């Protein structure tokens, strides 16, 4: 079987069960692709020996007839997930040399299901970024290029390595995390599917924290069916995470009927931003027409507090980050700066953090510390929390009116060039999250689905937002959209 690394999870599962393919063969094919794709800088810690051992165990499990859907499937794991005995740096200098003695709940669930870990994937430092340009490992590179142009493009962020690896067929799927769009934006930039589940659906235990009330793990895959299969393996109650929901996990794949007749899809007026590119406007209109043709009822809705989402997010997320990152002090684990004679504990903290944290992380920690300080707590942080409650109420009201899902663009543009925005005003970079942060603030599930190409041949995606805990219904709507769009484009191989 040629090019087995390009298989979907569903096709690989079927081939493995029929005996047409072994997990060892599939893993070796992916490892070969990873080794040959250094130019993408997607994988940053390779674990080939571990992968082969896991593949061998998966083959035995498949032969015994005890094989869940994810058994034998080679994955990449974002560097934000702690993986036992394997470097887990969150793409930061400050965690250089950190090898956890424990496994994150999500990666453990995937391993328990028989998945194979090929290695750890590049990302923005501490998941703070929209372009994968803040990593201590260097930039991850999008496998897509503009037609007739060799300029390197961003794969999006923070889960840029995950997006690049899946789009380039280095692995069959990857884990990502989403605090303000970090699964959905890179998925849209690379022509893959990315799911941000309801807050609390996946355990956060063992995932390096950025903003604890916003972070959520999710799958990044080649198709909606694959996302459904992988998400089911990742979900479930975890007593180690106080925000983990004790709810049964549905069979997400079984929900994929493609029948959305009678469903009501909301189109929010506030997402029609000033200066929105005509291509994004057309993509949205085409997606709306596809869902209507599939039998859905389309209604205009209002989410009036949308314009306050970005400012509220960029108060709440840095505030939580400044609190979470206070644990990196050079005392217990990770990097410790060299101290001069006479330096005390304060100098150790200062020097370690100055050396260990990159510029974007330092910027967000300072913003977060500022908005939490005594004179500004009420003016900024408390006000942002109130705005967050209003944003959630907007969605609650829309769903209460009978809306089943909401369709919006996933990103304000196609992938941009590496370095094009890095030197600009950081607020310009933050605007990449304009369509995605509301979902995190409200704790809702969202999915990005590739639905077209721009004039330069780059993928564009649409976002569907669902009711809380109704990922199954949301994925079925995404499946109908995916089927109607028929997106099958792949990047031309140059790496």
Coordinates of C-alpha atoms in Angstrom, one line a residue:
X1 CA 0.0 0.0 0.0
X2 CA 1.7 3.2 -1.2
X3 CA 1.8 6.5 0.7
X4 CA 0.1 5.0 3.7
X5 CA 1.0 8.2 5.7
X6 CA -1.6 10.0 3.6
X7 CA -4.4 7.8 4.9
X8 CA -7.2 9.2 7.1
X9 CA -7.7 7.7 10.6
X10 CA -10.9 6.0 9.4
X11 CA -9.2 4.4 6.3
X12 CA -6.1 3.4 8.3
X13 CA -8.4 1.8 11.0
X14 CA -10.2 -0.2 8.4
X15 CA -6.9 -1.3 6.7
X16 CA -5.4 -2.3 10.0
X17 CA -8.4 -4.4 11.0
X18 CA -8.6 -6.2 7.6
X19 CA -4.9 -7.0 7.8
X20 CA -4.0 -5.1 4.7
X21 CA -1.6 -3.0 6.8
X22 CA 0.2 -3.2 10.1
X23 CA 0.7 -0.5 12.6
X24 CA 4.4 -1.0 12.4
X25 CA 4.4 -0.4 8.6
X26 CA 2.2 2.7 9.0
X27 CA 4.4 4.0 11.8
X28 CA 7.6 3.4 9.8
X29 CA 6.1 5.3 6.8
X30 CA 5.3 8.3 9.0
X31 CA 8.7 8.2 10.7
X32 CA 10.3 8.4 7.3
X33 CA 8.2 11.4 6.3
X34 CA 9.0 13.1 9.6
X35 CA 12.7 12.6 9.0
X36 CA 12.5 14.0 5.4
X37 CA 10.5 17.1 6.4
X38 CA 13.0 19.0 8.5
X39 CA 12.3 22.1 6.4
X40 CA 8.8 22.3 8.0
X41 CA 10.3 22.3 11.5
X42 CA 7.0 20.7 12.7
X43 CA 8.4 17.9 14.9
X44 CA 10.9 19.1 17.5
X45 CA 11.4 16.0 19.7
X46 CA 11.3 12.7 17.8
X47 CA 10.5 9.5 19.6
X48 CA 11.1 6.8 16.9
X49 CA 12.0 3.9 19.3
X50 CA 9.0 4.6 21.5
X51 CA 6.8 4.8 18.4
X52 CA 8.0 1.4 17.1
X53 CA 7.4 -0.2 20.5
X54 CA 3.9 1.3 20.7
X55 CA 3.2 0.1 17.1
X56 CA 4.3 -3.4 17.9
X57 CA 2.0 -3.5 20.9
X58 CA -0.9 -2.1 18.7
X59 CA -0.3 -4.9 16.2
X60 CA -0.7 -7.5 18.9
X61 CA -3.8 -5.8 20.2
X62 CA -5.4 -5.7 16.7
X63 CA -4.6 -9.4 16.2
X64 CA -6.2 -10.2 19.5
X65 CA -9.4 -8.4 18.4
X66 CA -9.2 -5.9 21.2
X67 CA -8.7 -2.7 19.1
X68 CA -10.4 0.6 19.6
X69 CA -10.6 2.9 16.6
X70 CA -7.4 4.8 17.5
X71 CA -5.3 1.7 17.9
X72 CA -2.2 1.8 15.7
X73 CA -2.8 5.3 14.5
X74 CA 0.5 7.4 14.5
X75 CA 0.0 10.9 16.1
X76 CA 2.0 14.0 16.8
X77 CA 1.6 15.5 20.3
X78 CA 1.8 19.3 20.8
X79 CA 4.7 20.2 23.0
X80 CA 2.3 21.7 25.5
X81 CA 1.3 18.2 26.7
X82 CA 3.4 16.6 29.3
X83 CA 4.7 13.2 28.1
X84 CA 6.4 10.8 30.5
X85 CA 10.2 10.7 30.0
X86 CA 10.0 12.9 26.8
X87 CA 11.0 16.6 26.7
X88 CA 7.9 18.8 27.3
X89 CA 9.1 22.4 26.9
X90 CA 6.0 24.3 25.8
X91 CA 8.5 25.7 23.2
X92 CA 10.1 27.7 25.9
X93 CA 13.7 28.1 27.0
X94 CA 12.6 28.2 30.6
X95 CA 11.6 24.5 30.5
X96 CA 14.8 23.4 28.8
X97 CA 15.6 19.9 29.9
X98 CA 12.2 19.3 31.6
X99 CA 11.2 15.6 31.2
X100 CA 8.0 14.9 33.2
X101 CA 7.6 11.8 35.3
X102 CA 3.9 11.7 34.4
X103 CA 1.7 11.7 31.3
X104 CA -1.1 14.2 30.6
X105 CA -4.6 12.8 30.9
X106 CA -5.3 13.4 27.2
X107 CA -2.1 11.8 25.9
X108 CA -2.6 8.9 28.3
X109 CA -6.1 8.3 27.0
X110 CA -4.8 8.3 23.4
X111 CA -2.0 5.8 24.4
X112 CA -4.6 3.7 26.3
X113 CA -6.6 3.6 23.0
X114 CA -3.5 2.1 21.3
X115 CA -2.3 5.3 19.5
X116 CA 1.4 5.7 18.5
X117 CA 3.3 8.8 19.5
X118 CA 5.8 9.8 16.7
X119 CA 7.1 12.8 18.7
X120 CA 6.4 16.3 20.0
X121 CA 5.3 19.2 17.8
X122 CA 6.3 22.8 17.5
X123 CA 4.2 25.6 18.8
X124 CA 4.2 29.2 20.0
X125 CA 6.0 29.6 23.3
X126 CA 3.5 28.7 26.1
X127 CA 0.8 28.8 23.3
X128 CA 1.1 32.6 23.1
X129 CA 0.9 33.5 19.4
X130 CA -1.0 33.2 16.2
X131 CA 1.8 32.4 13.8
X132 CA 4.3 29.9 15.5
X133 CA 7.0 32.6 15.4
X134 CA 7.6 32.7 19.2
X135 CA 9.0 29.2 19.6
X136 CA 12.4 28.5 21.1
X137 CA 12.7 25.9 18.3
X138 CA 12.3 28.5 15.6
X139 CA 9.4 28.9 13.2
X140 CA 7.1 26.1 12.1
X141 CA 6.5 26.4 8.3
X142 CA 3.2 25.9 6.4
X143 CA 3.5 23.2 3.8
X144 CA 1.3 25.4 1.5
X145 CA 2.8 28.1 -0.7
X146 CA 1.2 30.8 -2.7
X147 CA 1.1 30.0 -6.4
X148 CA 4.4 30.9 -8.1
X149 CA 5.9 32.2 -4.8
X150 CA 8.5 30.4 -2.7
X151 CA 8.0 32.6 0.4
X152 CA 7.5 30.7 3.6
X153 CA 4.1 31.1 5.2
X154 CA 2.9 30.7 8.7
X155 CA 0.9 27.5 9.6
X156 CA -0.9 29.6 12.2
X157 CA -0.6 29.4 15.9
X158 CA -0.2 28.4 18.6
X159 CA -0.7 24.8 17.3
X160 CA 1.3 25.5 14.2
X161 CA 3.5 22.4 14.3
X162 CA 0.4 20.2 14.7
X163 CA -1.3 21.9 11.7
X164 CA 1.8 21.7 9.5
X165 CA 2.4 18.0 10.4
X166 CA -1.2 16.9 9.6
X167 CA -1.4 18.9 6.4
X168 CA 1.9 17.5 5.1
X169 CA 0.9 13.9 6.0
X170 CA 3.7 13.5 8.5
X171 CA 1.2 12.0 10.9
X172 CA -2.4 10.9 10.6
X173 CA -3.6 13.4 13.2
X174 CA -2.3 15.6 16.1
X175 CA -3.3 17.1 19.4
X176 CA -3.7 20.8 19.7
X177 CA -4.8 23.2 22.4
X178 CA -7.1 26.2 21.9
X179 CA -7.1 29.2 24.2
X180 CA -8.3 31.8 21.8
X181 CA -8.3 30.0 18.4
X182 CA -5.1 28.0 18.5
X183 CA -6.6 24.9 17.0
X184 CA -9.1 26.5 14.6
X185 CA -7.0 29.2 13.1
X186 CA -4.0 26.9 12.2
X187 CA -6.5 24.3 10.9
X188 CA -8.0 27.0 8.5
X189 CA -4.5 28.1 7.4
X190 CA -3.4 24.6 6.4
X191 CA -6.6 23.1 5.0
X192 CA -7.4 20.6 7.8
X193 CA -10.1 20.1 10.4
X194 CA -9.7 21.4 14.0
X195 CA -12.1 21.0 16.9
X196 CA -12.2 23.1 20.1
X197 CA -14.5 21.1 22.4
X198 CA -16.8 22.6 25.1
X199 CA -14.7 23.8 28.1
X200 CA -14.4 20.9 30.5
X201 CA -15.0 18.1 27.8
X202 CA -11.3 17.2 27.8
X203 CA -9.1 17.2 30.9
X204 CA -6.5 19.9 31.2
X205 CA -4.4 17.9 33.7
X206 CA -0.8 17.6 32.5
X207 CA -1.2 20.3 29.8
X208 CA 1.1 23.3 30.5
X209 CA -1.3 26.1 31.5
X210 CA -1.6 29.4 29.6
X211 CA -5.1 30.7 30.7
X212 CA -6.8 28.2 32.8
X213 CA -10.4 29.3 32.2
X214 CA -9.9 29.3 28.4
X215 CA -7.5 26.4 27.6
X216 CA -9.0 23.3 26.0
X217 CA -7.4 20.4 24.1
X218 CA -8.8 19.1 20.9
X219 CA -8.0 17.0 17.7
X220 CA -6.5 18.3 14.5
X221 CA -7.2 15.9 11.7
X222 CA -7.6 15.5 7.9
X223 CA -11.4 15.0 8.0
X224 CA -14.4 15.6 10.2
X225 CA -14.9 11.8 10.6
X226 CA -11.3 11.6 11.9
X227 CA -12.0 14.5 14.3
X228 CA -15.0 12.6 15.7
X229 CA -13.0 9.4 16.2
X230 CA -10.1 11.1 17.9
X231 CA -12.2 13.4 20.0
X232 CA -14.0 10.5 21.5
X233 CA -10.7 9.0 22.6
X234 CA -9.5 12.3 24.2
X235 CA -12.7 13.1 26.2
X236 CA -13.9 11.9 29.5
X237 CA -14.2 12.9 33.2
X238 CA -10.9 13.3 35.1
X239 CA -11.0 13.7 38.9
X240 CA -7.5 15.3 38.6
X241 CA -9.0 18.3 36.8
X242 CA -11.6 20.2 38.9
X243 CA -13.0 21.8 35.6
X244 CA -13.5 18.4 33.9
X245 CA -17.2 17.6 33.3
X246 CA -18.6 14.3 34.6
X247 CA -20.7 13.6 31.5
X248 CA -20.9 10.5 29.3
X249 CA -18.9 10.7 26.1
X250 CA -21.1 10.1 23.0
X251 CA -20.1 8.1 20.0
X252 CA -19.3 11.1 17.9
X253 CA -18.6 9.1 14.7
X254 CA -22.1 7.4 14.9
X255 CA -23.6 10.9 14.9
X256 CA -22.2 11.7 11.4
X257 CA -25.3 11.1 9.3
X258 CA -24.9 14.2 7.2
X259 CA -28.6 14.9 7.6
X260 CA -29.2 18.5 8.8
X261 CA -32.7 18.9 7.5
X262 CA -34.6 21.1 9.9
X263 CA -31.5 22.4 11.7
X264 CA -31.3 26.2 12.2
X265 CA -28.0 27.9 11.4
X266 CA -27.4 31.4 12.7
X267 CA -25.4 34.0 10.7
X268 CA -24.2 36.7 13.1
X269 CA -24.3 40.3 11.8
X270 CA -21.5 41.4 14.0
X271 CA -18.9 39.1 12.3
X272 CA -19.2 41.2 9.1
X273 CA -16.1 43.2 10.0
X274 CA -15.1 46.4 8.2
X275 CA -12.5 45.7 5.6
X276 CA -13.2 42.0 5.5
X277 CA -11.6 40.6 2.3
X278 CA -14.1 39.8 -0.5
X279 CA -12.8 36.2 -0.6
X280 CA -13.7 35.7 3.0
X281 CA -17.1 37.3 2.4
X282 CA -17.7 35.0 -0.6
X283 CA -16.5 31.9 1.3
X284 CA -19.0 32.6 4.1
X285 CA -21.9 33.2 1.6
X286 CA -21.0 30.0 -0.2
X287 CA -20.9 28.0 3.0
X288 CA -24.3 29.5 4.0
X289 CA -25.7 28.4 0.6
X290 CA -24.3 24.9 1.1
X291 CA -26.0 24.4 4.4
X292 CA -29.2 25.8 3.1
X293 CA -29.1 23.4 0.1
X294 CA -28.5 20.6 2.6
X295 CA -31.9 21.4 4.2
X296 CA -30.9 23.7 7.0
X297 CA -32.9 26.9 7.8
X298 CA -30.7 30.0 7.8
X299 CA -31.5 32.9 10.1
X300 CA -29.8 36.2 10.8
X301 CA -28.8 36.6 14.5
X302 CA -27.2 39.3 16.6
X303 CA -24.3 38.8 19.0
X304 CA -24.1 42.4 20.1
X305 CA -21.1 42.2 22.5
X306 CA -18.8 40.7 19.8
X307 CA -16.8 43.9 19.4
X308 CA -15.7 43.8 23.0
X309 CA -14.4 40.2 22.7
X310 CA -10.8 40.8 21.7
X311 CA -10.2 43.5 24.3
X312 CA -11.8 41.3 27.0
X313 CA -9.8 38.3 25.9
X314 CA -6.5 40.2 25.9
X315 CA -7.1 41.3 29.5
X316 CA -8.3 37.9 30.9
X317 CA -5.8 35.7 29.1
X318 CA -2.6 37.6 30.0
X319 CA -4.0 38.0 33.6
X320 CA -4.3 34.2 34.0
X321 CA -1.0 33.7 32.2
X322 CA 0.9 36.0 34.6
X323 CA -0.5 34.0 37.5
X324 CA 0.2 30.6 35.9
X325 CA 3.7 31.5 34.8
X326 CA 4.8 32.7 38.2
X327 CA 5.7 29.0 39.0
X328 CA 8.7 29.3 36.6
X329 CA 11.2 30.6 39.0
X330 CA 14.4 28.5 38.6
X331 CA 13.9 26.7 41.9
X332 CA 12.1 23.5 41.1
X333 CA 12.5 22.5 37.5
X334 CA 13.5 23.8 34.1
X335 CA 16.1 26.5 33.6
X336 CA 18.1 28.3 36.3
X337 CA 20.2 31.3 35.3
X338 CA 23.9 31.5 36.4
X339 CA 24.1 33.8 39.3
X340 CA 26.9 36.2 40.3
X341 CA 28.5 36.1 43.7
X342 CA 26.2 37.8 46.2
X343 CA 23.0 37.3 44.1
X344 CA 20.0 36.3 46.2
X345 CA 16.7 34.7 45.4
X346 CA 15.2 37.9 43.8
X347 CA 18.1 38.1 41.3
X348 CA 17.7 34.4 40.6
X349 CA 14.0 34.9 39.7
X350 CA 14.7 38.0 37.6
X351 CA 17.6 36.5 35.7
X352 CA 16.0 33.1 35.1
X353 CA 12.8 34.7 33.7
X354 CA 14.7 37.3 31.6
X355 CA 16.7 34.4 30.0
X356 CA 13.9 31.9 29.9
X357 CA 10.8 33.8 28.6
X358 CA 10.7 35.1 25.1
X359 CA 9.5 38.6 24.2
X360 CA 5.9 37.8 23.5
X361 CA 5.6 35.9 26.8
X362 CA 7.2 38.7 28.7
X363 CA 4.8 41.2 27.1
X364 CA 1.8 39.2 28.1
X365 CA 3.0 38.6 31.6
X366 CA 3.6 42.3 32.1
X367 CA 0.1 43.2 30.7
X368 CA -1.4 40.5 32.9
X369 CA 0.4 41.7 36.0
X370 CA -0.6 45.3 35.3
X371 CA -4.3 44.5 34.9
X372 CA -4.3 42.5 38.1
X373 CA -2.5 45.2 40.1
X374 CA -4.2 46.9 43.0
X375 CA -5.1 50.2 41.2
X376 CA -6.3 48.5 38.0
X377 CA -8.0 45.3 39.0
X378 CA -11.5 46.7 38.9
X379 CA -10.9 48.9 35.9
X380 CA -9.6 46.1 33.7
X381 CA -9.9 42.6 35.0
X382 CA -13.3 42.8 36.7
X383 CA -14.7 44.8 33.8
X384 CA -13.4 42.2 31.3
X385 CA -15.0 39.4 33.4
X386 CA -18.4 41.2 33.2
X387 CA -18.0 41.6 29.4
X388 CA -17.3 37.9 29.2
X389 CA -20.5 37.1 30.9
X390 CA -22.4 39.4 28.4
X391 CA -20.7 37.6 25.5
X392 CA -21.8 34.2 26.9
X393 CA -25.3 35.6 27.3
X394 CA -25.4 36.6 23.6
X395 CA -24.8 33.0 22.7
X396 CA -27.2 31.6 25.2
X397 CA -29.9 33.9 23.9
X398 CA -29.2 32.8 20.3
X399 CA -29.4 29.1 21.2
X400 CA -32.5 29.7 23.3
X401 CA -34.2 31.2 20.2
X402 CA -33.8 27.9 18.4
X403 CA -30.5 28.2 16.7
X404 CA -28.6 24.9 16.5
X405 CA -25.2 26.1 15.2
X406 CA -23.6 29.4 14.1
X407 CA -21.6 29.8 10.9
X408 CA -18.8 32.3 10.7
X409 CA -15.4 32.7 9.0
X410 CA -12.5 31.0 10.8
X411 CA -9.9 33.6 10.0
X412 CA -9.8 37.1 8.6
X413 CA -7.4 36.0 5.8
X414 CA -5.5 33.1 4.3
X415 CA -2.0 32.3 5.8
X416 CA 0.4 35.2 5.7
X417 CA 4.1 35.2 5.3
X418 CA 6.5 34.4 8.2
X419 CA 7.9 37.7 9.3
X420 CA 5.2 39.8 7.7
X421 CA 3.5 40.6 10.9
X422 CA 6.1 39.9 13.6
X423 CA 7.7 43.3 13.4
X424 CA 4.4 45.2 13.2
X425 CA 2.2 46.4 16.1
X426 CA 1.4 43.2 18.1
X427 CA -2.3 44.2 18.1
X428 CA -2.3 43.5 14.3
X429 CA -1.3 39.9 15.2
X430 CA -3.9 39.7 17.9
X431 CA -6.6 40.6 15.3
X432 CA -6.1 37.1 13.8
X433 CA -8.2 35.8 16.7
X434 CA -11.2 38.1 15.9
X435 CA -13.6 35.3 14.9
X436 CA -12.4 32.7 17.4
X437 CA -11.9 34.2 20.9
X438 CA -15.7 34.6 21.5
X439 CA -16.0 30.7 21.6
X440 CA -13.4 30.4 24.3
X441 CA -14.8 33.3 26.4
X442 CA -18.2 31.5 26.3
X443 CA -16.8 28.0 26.8
X444 CA -18.5 26.7 23.6
X445 CA -17.5 24.0 21.1
X446 CA -16.2 25.2 17.7
X447 CA -14.9 23.5 14.6
X448 CA -12.9 24.8 11.6
X449 CA -13.6 23.1 8.3
X450 CA -11.7 23.8 5.1
X451 CA -14.1 24.9 2.4
X452 CA -12.1 26.6 -0.4
X453 CA -9.0 28.2 -1.8
X454 CA -8.2 31.8 -2.2
X455 CA -6.9 33.4 -5.5
X456 CA -3.3 32.4 -4.6
X457 CA -4.2 28.8 -4.1
X458 CA -4.2 28.9 -0.2
X459 CA -6.8 27.1 1.9
X460 CA -9.6 29.0 3.6
X461 CA -11.9 27.7 6.4
X462 CA -15.2 28.3 7.9
X463 CA -16.1 28.0 11.6
X464 CA -19.2 26.4 13.1
X465 CA -20.0 27.1 16.7
X466 CA -22.3 24.8 18.6
X467 CA -24.3 24.5 21.8
X468 CA -22.4 23.5 24.9
X469 CA -21.8 19.7 25.2
X470 CA -23.4 19.1 21.8
X471 CA -20.2 18.3 19.9
X472 CA -22.0 15.3 18.2
X473 CA -24.6 17.6 16.6
X474 CA -21.9 20.2 15.8
X475 CA -19.7 17.6 14.1
X476 CA -22.6 16.3 12.1
X477 CA -23.3 19.9 10.8
X478 CA -19.6 20.2 10.0
X479 CA -19.7 16.8 8.2
X480 CA -22.6 18.1 6.0
X481 CA -20.6 21.3 5.3
X482 CA -17.4 19.3 4.5
X483 CA -19.4 17.0 2.1
X484 CA -20.9 19.9 0.3
X485 CA -17.6 21.8 0.0
X486 CA -15.8 18.8 -1.3
X487 CA -12.4 20.2 -0.3
X488 CA -9.7 17.7 -1.3
X489 CA -6.7 20.0 -2.2
X490 CA -3.3 19.2 -0.8
X491 CA -0.1 21.3 -0.7
X492 CA 2.3 20.6 -3.5
X493 CA 5.4 18.9 -2.0
X494 CA 8.5 21.2 -1.9
X495 CA 10.0 20.2 1.4

